[in-house]
């Protein structure tokens, strides 16, 4: 019997975190993602699975608690929204530099600064280009439904542990606040200390035993030669992600003459735009990146060959469009359409933008 | 079947919970559903609206520009959403506090004086269920048995004793809704 529930995206994140056996959540409330911790507090998983749920004194404290937990080989996560995620950037670059796995959820709101509490996608650059200092990348997943909010928690952990790299779920206020049907997976047990030592004992600080060397969690390396070598190692890891972890969905692309590229809530809006366009006889397809890093460069490049124009649609002033342009590499025109500051574009408005860019004049 | 609804009014009128009950009723009827609130810093007294979509098919955009049905519960929402009803669609409104009544000729307009009726029933909290009843009368997208199941799902157990009162309010709403000619 499938267990179908109606819940908000933020609630789905919390439920999925418990069920995939997360060891710890550390966070600080901020709209529009406060339901993540609210749900965790209401569910009280410390009584059932033993998962720690802790409201830290700030976002900076949260991410450093995650750093500590991750260093011990634990499955740990945090969530916040844009201004809070900015505060976490120092911690994130340290975690990436120390090669530790963790999951960070960003339910994006409009910026810059304290901005607005309404949805936006203007943290794309911050998520996929690093965010903090240094040459590092976050594995970045973009859920477009409440079901994916649930499913991507475990996926993000799997990828984070596979590559020993922080993973980000880049959502927004629409997906966080909306309710849809969700099927939750059955409860998985948390890993025992013995299992953690067996699986991650070669790097995690699980307590040194006589028969192994010390594990050191650090991001500091004062020898430039060693630091360059370490950077080569990181880059090789990111290259492997680009080769093996690209995920995307293509909708009505087979015969598409025009292509929309959109992720997250914009992709949902664009799906309706495709329906509206096709009803008018315009052959439009949608490519939805599911991983924003690694970005689906090859599939976009392939589709560019058959299309007369590509419209990148984001709730930002134009960030992902740069990656779309790099993927297309000039073989077909690429334009951007976006609303920002908390305004959500309507499907009809996207269709008008497509027409005015490629079909008129 | 796809029904795209906007419910709009003041915070505190039960706009979001009415949408939630409708969405849960849809789940009980095996429909695809989405519930998208306009969330804001305002609580009681501010404007609140929610988009609910019920469909046999997978739902694409949870955010819309045009609606099959608009349920309008204050003047600000009337000003904002009357023009966003699809031609041939339905507009339902509560007359309380409305100074500019809807004027469109290409949609079907219904009036339900739910504020007044809730006062008469001495239960302001049943207001949204009276409105829901009116809507289900003119557009029975979900069966009554599924609405009751939806109510049970969306209300915490400690409030389950209120279900008969809500059912009564839904039935009353079905009786008092009138088409505006």
Short mmCIF file of C-alpha atoms in Angstrom, two decimals:
data_model
loop_
_atom_site.label_atom_id
_atom_site.label_comp_id
_atom_site.label_asym_id
_atom_site.label_seq_id
_atom_site.Cartn_x
_atom_site.Cartn_y
_atom_site.Cartn_z
CA UNK A 1 0.00 0.00 0.00
CA UNK A 2 1.47 3.29 -1.10
CA UNK A 3 1.48 5.96 1.56
CA UNK A 4 0.33 9.16 -0.14
CA UNK A 5 0.39 12.37 1.84
CA UNK A 6 -0.45 15.95 1.01
CA UNK A 7 2.32 18.19 2.25
CA UNK A 8 4.40 21.28 1.66
CA UNK A 9 7.79 21.00 0.04
CA UNK A 10 9.46 22.11 3.24
CA UNK A 11 7.61 19.47 5.25
CA UNK A 12 8.62 16.84 2.69
CA UNK A 13 12.30 17.76 3.20
CA UNK A 14 11.92 17.18 6.94
CA UNK A 15 10.01 13.89 6.62
CA UNK A 16 12.46 12.57 4.04
CA UNK A 17 15.41 13.56 6.23
CA UNK A 18 14.08 11.47 9.10
CA UNK A 19 13.22 8.52 6.90
CA UNK A 20 16.56 8.30 5.09
CA UNK A 21 18.32 7.96 8.43
CA UNK A 22 19.81 11.41 8.88
CA UNK A 23 21.87 11.71 12.05
CA UNK A 24 21.56 15.43 12.64
CA UNK A 25 19.84 18.61 11.51
CA UNK A 26 21.13 21.99 12.63
CA UNK A 27 19.32 25.12 11.56
CA UNK A 28 18.03 28.57 12.26
CA UNK A 29 14.54 29.74 11.24
CA UNK A 30 13.96 31.95 8.22
CA UNK A 31 11.00 32.39 5.85
CA UNK A 32 10.20 30.68 3.47
CA UNK A 33 11.76 27.48 4.85
CA UNK A 34 10.89 27.54 8.55
CA UNK A 35 8.55 24.54 8.14
CA UNK A 36 11.60 22.30 7.73
CA UNK A 37 12.65 22.68 11.37
CA UNK A 38 9.06 23.12 12.57
CA UNK A 39 8.17 19.73 11.10
CA UNK A 40 11.29 18.12 12.54
CA UNK A 41 10.51 19.54 15.98
CA UNK A 42 6.91 18.31 15.74
CA UNK A 43 7.98 14.82 14.63
CA UNK A 44 10.56 14.56 17.44
CA UNK A 45 12.77 12.03 15.64
CA UNK A 46 15.22 11.97 18.57
CA UNK A 47 12.64 9.75 20.27
CA UNK A 48 12.40 7.31 17.36
CA UNK A 49 15.54 7.19 15.22
CA UNK A 50 17.80 9.11 17.57
CA UNK A 51 18.26 11.92 15.03
CA UNK A 52 19.47 15.16 16.59
CA UNK A 53 17.44 18.26 15.73
CA UNK A 54 18.96 21.45 17.04
CA UNK A 55 18.10 25.11 16.64
CA UNK A 56 21.47 26.79 16.63
CA UNK A 57 22.06 30.39 17.67
CA UNK A 58 22.70 31.45 14.05
CA UNK A 59 23.24 30.15 10.55
CA UNK A 60 27.01 30.42 11.08
CA UNK A 61 26.72 28.13 14.10
CA UNK A 62 24.46 25.74 12.12
CA UNK A 63 26.89 25.22 9.27
CA UNK A 64 29.80 24.74 11.67
CA UNK A 65 27.81 22.14 13.60
CA UNK A 66 27.28 20.45 10.24
CA UNK A 67 31.05 20.68 9.63
CA UNK A 68 31.70 18.95 12.94
CA UNK A 69 29.09 16.25 12.42
CA UNK A 70 30.25 15.58 8.87
CA UNK A 71 33.84 15.25 10.10
CA UNK A 72 32.68 12.36 12.30
CA UNK A 73 31.18 10.57 9.29
CA UNK A 74 27.64 11.42 10.29
CA UNK A 75 24.80 12.15 7.92
CA UNK A 76 24.15 15.79 8.76
CA UNK A 77 22.29 18.64 7.14
CA UNK A 78 21.01 22.17 7.46
CA UNK A 79 18.49 24.31 5.65
CA UNK A 80 17.97 28.01 5.28
CA UNK A 81 16.96 30.67 2.80
CA UNK A 82 19.10 33.10 0.85
CA UNK A 83 20.37 35.56 3.52
CA UNK A 84 21.05 32.62 5.85
CA UNK A 85 22.84 30.69 3.11
CA UNK A 86 25.09 33.71 2.53
CA UNK A 87 26.10 33.51 6.18
CA UNK A 88 27.02 29.86 5.68
CA UNK A 89 29.43 30.40 2.80
CA UNK A 90 32.57 30.37 4.92
CA UNK A 91 31.54 27.07 6.49
CA UNK A 92 30.69 25.61 3.10
CA UNK A 93 34.07 26.38 1.54
CA UNK A 94 35.79 24.86 4.60
CA UNK A 95 33.62 21.74 4.30
CA UNK A 96 34.41 21.49 0.57
CA UNK A 97 38.10 22.08 1.35
CA UNK A 98 38.06 19.39 4.02
CA UNK A 99 36.26 17.07 1.56
CA UNK A 100 33.32 16.32 3.79
CA UNK A 101 29.81 15.19 2.84
CA UNK A 102 26.75 17.12 3.97
CA UNK A 103 23.44 18.40 2.64
CA UNK A 104 22.42 22.06 2.61
CA UNK A 105 18.94 23.10 1.52
CA UNK A 106 18.40 26.62 0.19
CA UNK A 107 14.73 27.61 -0.20
CA UNK A 108 15.55 30.73 -2.16
CA UNK A 109 13.87 34.09 -1.62
CA UNK A 110 14.38 37.37 -3.46
CA UNK A 111 17.48 39.46 -2.82
CA UNK A 112 19.92 41.13 -2.65
CA UNK A 113 20.36 41.81 1.05
CA UNK A 114 17.49 40.91 3.33
CA UNK A 115 15.36 41.26 0.19
CA UNK A 116 11.88 39.81 0.24
CA UNK A 117 10.32 36.64 1.63
CA UNK A 118 8.78 35.82 -1.74
CA UNK A 119 10.25 33.17 -4.06
CA UNK A 120 13.20 33.76 -6.40
CA UNK A 121 15.99 31.86 -8.14
CA UNK A 122 18.62 34.52 -7.80
CA UNK A 123 21.07 32.36 -5.82
CA UNK A 124 22.03 30.24 -8.84
CA UNK A 125 25.50 31.73 -9.20
CA UNK A 126 26.15 31.36 -5.49
CA UNK A 127 25.12 27.70 -5.57
CA UNK A 128 26.81 26.46 -8.73
CA UNK A 129 29.87 28.69 -8.99
CA UNK A 130 31.12 28.08 -5.49
CA UNK A 131 29.68 30.80 -3.29
CA UNK A 132 32.53 30.94 -0.86
CA UNK A 133 36.18 31.49 -1.76
CA UNK A 134 38.44 29.07 -3.56
CA UNK A 135 38.02 26.67 -6.47
CA UNK A 136 35.27 24.39 -5.26
CA UNK A 137 31.87 23.18 -6.40
CA UNK A 138 28.70 22.06 -4.69
CA UNK A 139 26.71 19.21 -6.17
CA UNK A 140 23.51 21.16 -6.81
CA UNK A 141 20.09 19.54 -7.19
CA UNK A 142 17.00 21.48 -8.26
CA UNK A 143 13.68 19.88 -7.24
CA UNK A 144 10.61 20.90 -9.25
CA UNK A 145 7.93 19.20 -7.15
CA UNK A 146 7.14 18.34 -3.56
CA UNK A 147 7.89 14.69 -4.43
CA UNK A 148 11.37 15.69 -5.59
CA UNK A 149 11.89 17.73 -2.41
CA UNK A 150 11.43 14.43 -0.58
CA UNK A 151 13.39 12.25 -3.00
CA UNK A 152 16.36 14.58 -3.37
CA UNK A 153 17.28 14.54 0.32
CA UNK A 154 18.47 10.95 0.10
CA UNK A 155 19.92 11.48 -3.38
CA UNK A 156 21.85 14.51 -2.12
CA UNK A 157 23.27 12.48 0.78
CA UNK A 158 24.20 9.60 -1.54
CA UNK A 159 26.06 11.93 -3.90
CA UNK A 160 27.64 13.86 -1.02
CA UNK A 161 29.06 10.66 0.48
CA UNK A 162 30.02 9.19 -2.88
CA UNK A 163 32.19 12.22 -3.66
CA UNK A 164 32.87 13.44 -0.12
CA UNK A 165 31.58 16.83 -1.14
CA UNK A 166 28.80 19.09 0.14
CA UNK A 167 25.56 18.85 -1.82
CA UNK A 168 22.98 21.59 -2.08
CA UNK A 169 19.27 21.28 -2.74
CA UNK A 170 18.46 24.56 -4.49
CA UNK A 171 14.74 25.08 -4.10
CA UNK A 172 12.63 28.22 -3.80
CA UNK A 173 9.62 29.63 -2.00
CA UNK A 174 7.17 28.16 -4.52
CA UNK A 175 8.27 24.55 -4.13
CA UNK A 176 8.87 25.02 -0.39
CA UNK A 177 5.43 26.44 0.34
CA UNK A 178 3.21 24.57 -2.08
CA UNK A 179 1.39 21.36 -1.20
CA UNK A 180 1.24 18.32 -3.46
CA UNK A 181 0.84 14.60 -3.06
CA UNK A 182 3.97 12.85 -1.87
CA UNK A 183 4.89 9.24 -1.48
CA UNK A 184 7.37 8.85 1.34
CA UNK A 185 9.87 6.03 1.50
CA UNK A 186 9.86 3.61 4.42
CA UNK A 187 12.01 4.42 7.45
CA UNK A 188 15.66 3.44 7.12
CA UNK A 189 17.73 2.92 10.23
CA UNK A 190 20.55 5.35 11.00
CA UNK A 191 24.02 3.91 10.60
CA UNK A 192 25.55 2.49 13.76
CA UNK A 193 28.95 3.66 15.02
CA UNK A 194 30.42 0.33 13.85
CA UNK A 195 28.98 0.80 10.37
CA UNK A 196 30.37 4.33 10.17
CA UNK A 197 33.84 3.12 11.24
CA UNK A 198 33.71 0.32 8.68
CA UNK A 199 32.53 2.54 5.82
CA UNK A 200 34.18 5.87 6.54
CA UNK A 201 36.91 4.90 9.00
CA UNK A 202 39.62 5.79 6.48
CA UNK A 203 38.76 9.51 6.68
CA UNK A 204 36.22 10.24 9.42
CA UNK A 205 37.26 11.15 12.94
CA UNK A 206 35.58 8.20 14.57
CA UNK A 207 38.15 7.77 17.33
CA UNK A 208 41.66 6.57 16.56
CA UNK A 209 42.34 2.91 17.16
CA UNK A 210 45.78 1.38 17.47
CA UNK A 211 45.78 -0.14 14.00
CA UNK A 212 45.12 2.93 11.89
CA UNK A 213 46.73 6.28 11.18
CA UNK A 214 45.31 9.54 12.41
CA UNK A 215 42.47 11.02 10.36
CA UNK A 216 42.77 14.77 10.13
CA UNK A 217 39.88 16.99 9.10
CA UNK A 218 41.26 20.26 7.82
CA UNK A 219 41.22 22.58 4.85
CA UNK A 220 44.60 24.18 5.57
CA UNK A 221 47.71 23.27 3.59
CA UNK A 222 50.55 25.78 3.73
CA UNK A 223 52.76 24.12 1.13
CA UNK A 224 51.81 25.55 -2.26
CA UNK A 225 52.90 22.39 -4.08
CA UNK A 226 50.68 20.26 -1.89
CA UNK A 227 47.85 22.74 -2.23
CA UNK A 228 48.06 22.70 -6.01
CA UNK A 229 48.03 18.91 -5.97
CA UNK A 230 45.02 18.96 -3.68
CA UNK A 231 43.26 21.36 -6.07
CA UNK A 232 44.02 18.99 -8.96
CA UNK A 233 42.41 16.23 -6.93
CA UNK A 234 39.30 18.38 -6.35
CA UNK A 235 39.08 19.29 -10.03
CA UNK A 236 39.33 15.63 -11.02
CA UNK A 237 36.45 14.94 -8.67
CA UNK A 238 34.32 17.69 -10.23
CA UNK A 239 35.17 16.42 -13.70
CA UNK A 240 34.00 12.95 -12.71
CA UNK A 241 30.73 14.47 -11.47
CA UNK A 242 30.35 16.20 -14.85
CA UNK A 243 30.89 12.89 -16.61
CA UNK A 244 28.71 10.72 -14.41
CA UNK A 245 26.13 12.66 -12.47
CA UNK A 246 24.33 14.93 -14.94
CA UNK A 247 20.58 14.63 -14.50
CA UNK A 248 17.87 16.36 -16.51
CA UNK A 249 14.37 15.91 -17.85
CA UNK A 250 13.34 16.72 -21.41
CA UNK A 251 9.70 17.40 -22.16
CA UNK A 252 8.35 17.53 -25.73
CA UNK A 253 11.86 18.03 -27.11
CA UNK A 254 11.83 15.48 -29.95
CA UNK A 255 10.26 17.76 -32.56
CA UNK A 256 10.93 21.07 -30.78
CA UNK A 257 11.81 24.09 -32.93
CA UNK A 258 12.16 26.30 -29.86
CA UNK A 259 13.50 25.30 -26.51
CA UNK A 260 12.84 26.54 -23.00
CA UNK A 261 15.46 25.82 -20.37
CA UNK A 262 14.25 26.19 -16.79
CA UNK A 263 14.74 24.52 -13.41
CA UNK A 264 12.70 24.22 -10.22
CA UNK A 265 9.45 26.17 -10.05
CA UNK A 266 10.24 27.96 -13.33
CA UNK A 267 10.32 24.56 -15.01
CA UNK A 268 6.79 23.87 -13.74
CA UNK A 269 5.61 27.20 -15.13
CA UNK A 270 7.37 26.50 -18.45
CA UNK A 271 5.71 23.08 -18.66
CA UNK A 272 2.40 24.92 -18.86
CA UNK A 273 3.93 27.32 -21.39
CA UNK A 274 4.79 24.30 -23.56
CA UNK A 275 1.13 23.18 -23.35
CA UNK A 276 -0.10 26.68 -24.28
CA UNK A 277 2.40 26.99 -27.14
CA UNK A 278 1.61 23.58 -28.60
CA UNK A 279 -2.11 24.40 -28.48
CA UNK A 280 -1.23 27.33 -30.76
CA UNK A 281 0.84 25.11 -33.06
CA UNK A 282 4.24 26.35 -31.90
CA UNK A 283 6.64 23.46 -31.41
CA UNK A 284 8.22 24.21 -28.05
CA UNK A 285 10.11 21.83 -25.81
CA UNK A 286 11.45 22.12 -22.28
CA UNK A 287 14.77 20.97 -20.95
CA UNK A 288 14.78 20.92 -17.18
CA UNK A 289 18.19 20.63 -15.54
CA UNK A 290 17.85 18.50 -12.39
CA UNK A 291 21.52 18.86 -11.52
CA UNK A 292 22.62 22.49 -11.85
CA UNK A 293 26.14 21.43 -11.08
CA UNK A 294 27.03 19.32 -12.97
CA UNK A 295 25.10 21.25 -15.64
CA UNK A 296 23.51 19.31 -18.55
CA UNK A 297 25.78 20.94 -21.15
CA UNK A 298 25.76 18.13 -23.71
CA UNK A 299 21.97 17.61 -23.95
CA UNK A 300 21.44 21.36 -24.32
CA UNK A 301 24.14 21.53 -26.98
CA UNK A 302 22.52 18.66 -28.87
CA UNK A 303 19.07 20.27 -28.74
CA UNK A 304 20.54 23.60 -29.85
CA UNK A 305 21.35 21.97 -33.20
CA UNK A 306 17.67 21.36 -33.99
CA UNK A 307 16.18 24.58 -32.54
CA UNK A 308 15.78 28.10 -33.90
CA UNK A 309 15.98 29.74 -30.52
CA UNK A 310 16.45 28.96 -26.83
CA UNK A 311 14.85 30.89 -23.99
CA UNK A 312 16.34 30.46 -20.54
CA UNK A 313 13.65 31.19 -17.96
CA UNK A 314 14.58 31.98 -14.37
CA UNK A 315 13.28 34.01 -11.48
CA UNK A 316 16.45 36.06 -11.62
CA UNK A 317 17.98 38.80 -13.73
CA UNK A 318 19.79 36.16 -15.77
CA UNK A 319 22.20 33.72 -14.16
CA UNK A 320 21.65 30.22 -15.54
CA UNK A 321 21.45 31.76 -19.00
CA UNK A 322 25.24 32.10 -18.90
CA UNK A 323 25.63 28.33 -18.54
CA UNK A 324 23.05 27.79 -21.28
CA UNK A 325 25.07 30.09 -23.57
CA UNK A 326 28.29 28.25 -22.76
CA UNK A 327 26.56 24.96 -23.55
CA UNK A 328 25.08 26.23 -26.83
CA UNK A 329 28.37 27.90 -27.78
CA UNK A 330 26.84 30.21 -30.34
CA UNK A 331 25.16 27.68 -32.62
CA UNK A 332 21.67 29.10 -32.01
CA UNK A 333 20.39 32.32 -30.39
CA UNK A 334 19.91 32.20 -26.61
CA UNK A 335 17.83 34.75 -24.72
CA UNK A 336 16.82 35.15 -21.10
CA UNK A 337 13.43 35.84 -19.59
CA UNK A 338 13.06 36.45 -15.89
CA UNK A 339 11.00 38.09 -13.19
CA UNK A 340 12.64 38.82 -9.90
CA UNK A 341 12.33 40.37 -6.48
CA UNK A 342 9.67 37.83 -5.54
CA UNK A 343 7.51 38.05 -8.68
CA UNK A 344 6.58 34.69 -10.23
CA UNK A 345 6.13 34.76 -14.02
CA UNK A 346 2.94 33.28 -15.45
CA UNK A 347 3.00 30.60 -18.16
CA UNK A 348 1.31 33.01 -20.61
CA UNK A 349 3.90 35.68 -19.96
CA UNK A 350 6.72 33.23 -20.75
CA UNK A 351 5.00 32.36 -24.02
CA UNK A 352 4.81 36.05 -24.91
CA UNK A 353 8.52 36.40 -24.17
CA UNK A 354 9.29 33.42 -26.42
CA UNK A 355 7.23 34.90 -29.22
CA UNK A 356 8.65 38.41 -28.94
CA UNK A 357 12.21 37.05 -28.94
CA UNK A 358 11.99 34.51 -31.73
CA UNK A 359 8.71 34.61 -33.64
CA UNK A 360 8.06 38.30 -34.26
CA UNK A 361 9.86 40.80 -36.43
CA UNK B 1 -10.89 17.23 -16.03
CA UNK B 2 -8.78 20.08 -14.74
CA UNK B 3 -10.21 22.70 -12.40
CA UNK B 4 -8.06 25.74 -11.64
CA UNK B 5 -9.33 27.75 -8.68
CA UNK B 6 -8.25 30.89 -6.89
CA UNK B 7 -9.63 31.60 -3.43
CA UNK B 8 -8.90 35.13 -2.26
CA UNK B 9 -9.84 37.21 0.74
CA UNK B 10 -8.55 38.50 4.07
CA UNK B 11 -6.17 36.56 6.28
CA UNK B 12 -8.25 35.03 9.08
CA UNK B 13 -11.22 34.20 6.84
CA UNK B 14 -9.99 30.65 6.42
CA UNK B 15 -8.95 31.07 2.79
CA UNK B 16 -5.89 28.83 3.05
CA UNK B 17 -7.65 26.14 5.09
CA UNK B 18 -10.60 26.11 2.70
CA UNK B 19 -8.14 25.49 -0.11
CA UNK B 20 -6.47 22.80 1.95
CA UNK B 21 -9.74 20.96 2.57
CA UNK B 22 -10.53 21.17 -1.14
CA UNK B 23 -7.06 19.81 -1.96
CA UNK B 24 -7.41 16.96 0.57
CA UNK B 25 -10.86 16.16 -0.86
CA UNK B 26 -9.20 15.90 -4.26
CA UNK B 27 -6.59 13.50 -2.87
CA UNK B 28 -9.42 11.36 -1.43
CA UNK B 29 -10.95 11.29 -4.90
CA UNK B 30 -7.67 10.11 -6.41
CA UNK B 31 -7.08 13.38 -8.26
CA UNK B 32 -3.79 15.15 -8.76
CA UNK B 33 -3.75 18.29 -6.64
CA UNK B 34 -1.66 21.35 -5.99
CA UNK B 35 -2.12 24.02 -3.34
CA UNK B 36 -0.08 27.17 -3.73
CA UNK B 37 -0.53 29.95 -1.19
CA UNK B 38 0.50 33.53 -1.63
CA UNK B 39 2.34 33.68 1.62
CA UNK B 40 3.19 36.99 3.15
CA UNK B 41 4.08 38.61 6.43
CA UNK B 42 0.41 39.46 6.92
CA UNK B 43 -1.71 37.26 9.17
CA UNK B 44 -5.19 38.35 10.24
CA UNK B 45 -6.38 41.36 8.27
CA UNK B 46 -3.92 41.21 5.36
CA UNK B 47 -4.84 39.78 2.01
CA UNK B 48 -4.46 36.05 1.49
CA UNK B 49 -5.02 33.90 -1.53
CA UNK B 50 -4.43 30.35 -2.59
CA UNK B 51 -4.41 28.62 -5.96
CA UNK B 52 -5.83 25.09 -5.91
CA UNK B 53 -5.66 22.83 -8.94
CA UNK B 54 -7.55 19.54 -9.16
CA UNK B 55 -6.91 17.37 -12.20
CA UNK B 56 -7.04 13.87 -13.68
CA UNK B 57 -3.65 14.58 -15.25
CA UNK B 58 -0.28 15.54 -13.89
CA UNK B 59 -0.31 19.21 -12.94
CA UNK B 60 2.22 21.42 -14.70
CA UNK B 61 2.32 24.94 -13.29
CA UNK B 62 1.04 25.49 -9.74
CA UNK B 63 1.09 29.21 -10.49
CA UNK B 64 -1.50 30.57 -12.90
CA UNK B 65 -2.66 33.76 -14.51
CA UNK B 66 -6.22 32.67 -15.40
CA UNK B 67 -8.66 30.56 -13.44
CA UNK B 68 -11.73 28.41 -14.13
CA UNK B 69 -13.20 29.56 -10.84
CA UNK B 70 -12.49 32.56 -8.63
CA UNK B 71 -13.87 32.58 -5.09
CA UNK B 72 -13.64 36.18 -3.94
CA UNK B 73 -14.14 37.23 -0.37
CA UNK B 74 -13.21 40.92 -0.22
CA UNK B 75 -13.09 44.03 -2.40
CA UNK B 76 -9.30 44.03 -2.92
CA UNK B 77 -9.51 40.50 -4.28
CA UNK B 78 -12.42 41.45 -6.52
CA UNK B 79 -10.38 44.31 -7.96
CA UNK B 80 -7.44 41.99 -8.50
CA UNK B 81 -9.03 38.77 -9.75
CA UNK B 82 -12.31 39.49 -11.58
CA UNK B 83 -10.41 40.04 -14.81
CA UNK B 84 -8.44 36.81 -14.33
CA UNK B 85 -11.42 34.44 -14.66
CA UNK B 86 -11.32 32.54 -17.96
CA UNK B 87 -14.15 33.40 -20.36
CA UNK B 88 -16.98 30.98 -19.56
CA UNK B 89 -15.62 30.53 -16.03
CA UNK B 90 -17.22 31.01 -12.63
CA UNK B 91 -16.93 33.84 -10.12
CA UNK B 92 -18.34 33.31 -6.63
CA UNK B 93 -18.31 36.17 -4.16
CA UNK B 94 -19.49 37.07 -0.70
CA UNK B 95 -21.43 40.33 -0.84
CA UNK B 96 -20.19 41.50 2.57
CA UNK B 97 -18.05 44.64 2.18
CA UNK B 98 -18.26 44.59 -1.61
CA UNK B 99 -18.84 48.07 -3.02
CA UNK B 100 -17.98 47.37 -6.67
CA UNK B 101 -19.89 44.30 -7.74
CA UNK B 102 -18.57 42.16 -10.61
CA UNK B 103 -19.62 43.36 -14.04
CA UNK B 104 -18.33 40.76 -16.52
CA UNK B 105 -20.89 39.28 -18.89
CA UNK B 106 -18.79 36.41 -20.27
CA UNK B 107 -18.62 34.46 -17.00
CA UNK B 108 -21.20 33.02 -14.60
CA UNK B 109 -21.45 34.97 -11.37
CA UNK B 110 -22.80 33.62 -8.09
CA UNK B 111 -23.28 35.44 -4.84
CA UNK B 112 -23.17 33.77 -1.45
CA UNK B 113 -23.74 35.85 1.67
CA UNK B 114 -21.68 33.60 3.86
CA UNK B 115 -20.53 36.25 6.35
CA UNK B 116 -24.16 37.02 7.17
CA UNK B 117 -25.08 33.34 7.32
CA UNK B 118 -22.15 32.50 9.59
CA UNK B 119 -23.30 35.28 11.96
CA UNK B 120 -26.81 33.85 11.86
CA UNK B 121 -25.41 30.40 12.68
CA UNK B 122 -23.49 32.09 15.51
CA UNK B 123 -20.24 30.62 14.31
CA UNK B 124 -17.91 32.94 12.39
CA UNK B 125 -15.49 30.03 11.96
CA UNK B 126 -17.88 28.15 9.69
CA UNK B 127 -17.69 31.01 7.17
CA UNK B 128 -15.24 29.28 4.85
CA UNK B 129 -17.18 26.00 4.92
CA UNK B 130 -20.37 27.84 3.92
CA UNK B 131 -18.46 29.27 0.95
CA UNK B 132 -17.04 25.83 0.13
CA UNK B 133 -20.58 24.41 0.17
CA UNK B 134 -21.71 27.09 -2.26
CA UNK B 135 -18.82 26.29 -4.59
CA UNK B 136 -19.49 22.54 -4.48
CA UNK B 137 -23.15 23.19 -5.28
CA UNK B 138 -22.34 25.06 -8.49
CA UNK B 139 -19.33 22.93 -9.38
CA UNK B 140 -19.38 19.50 -7.73
CA UNK B 141 -15.77 18.62 -8.60
CA UNK B 142 -15.42 16.45 -5.53
CA UNK B 143 -18.03 14.17 -3.94
CA UNK B 144 -19.39 15.11 -0.53
CA UNK B 145 -18.10 11.84 1.00
CA UNK B 146 -14.60 12.78 -0.14
CA UNK B 147 -14.98 16.27 1.31
CA UNK B 148 -15.79 14.73 4.69
CA UNK B 149 -12.77 12.44 4.36
CA UNK B 150 -10.72 15.48 3.35
CA UNK B 151 -11.92 17.36 6.42
CA UNK B 152 -10.86 14.46 8.63
CA UNK B 153 -7.42 14.42 7.03
CA UNK B 154 -6.81 18.15 7.22
CA UNK B 155 -8.13 18.73 10.74
CA UNK B 156 -6.06 17.58 13.71
CA UNK B 157 -7.81 14.82 15.65
CA UNK B 158 -8.62 17.09 18.59
CA UNK B 159 -10.87 19.07 16.24
CA UNK B 160 -12.70 16.09 14.77
CA UNK B 161 -15.75 16.80 16.93
CA UNK B 162 -16.23 19.92 14.80
CA UNK B 163 -16.75 17.90 11.61
CA UNK B 164 -20.58 17.68 11.95
CA UNK B 165 -20.73 21.46 12.37
CA UNK B 166 -18.59 21.92 9.26
CA UNK B 167 -20.76 19.49 7.32
CA UNK B 168 -23.83 21.47 8.36
CA UNK B 169 -22.17 24.68 7.17
CA UNK B 170 -21.30 23.10 3.81
CA UNK B 171 -24.92 22.01 3.38
CA UNK B 172 -26.14 25.47 4.35
CA UNK B 173 -23.81 27.03 1.77
CA UNK B 174 -25.31 24.77 -0.89
CA UNK B 175 -28.74 26.17 -0.03
CA UNK B 176 -27.97 29.88 0.03
CA UNK B 177 -25.81 30.38 -3.07
CA UNK B 178 -27.57 32.33 -5.81
CA UNK B 179 -26.81 33.01 -9.43
CA UNK B 180 -26.50 36.72 -10.22
CA UNK B 181 -28.52 37.41 -13.37
#
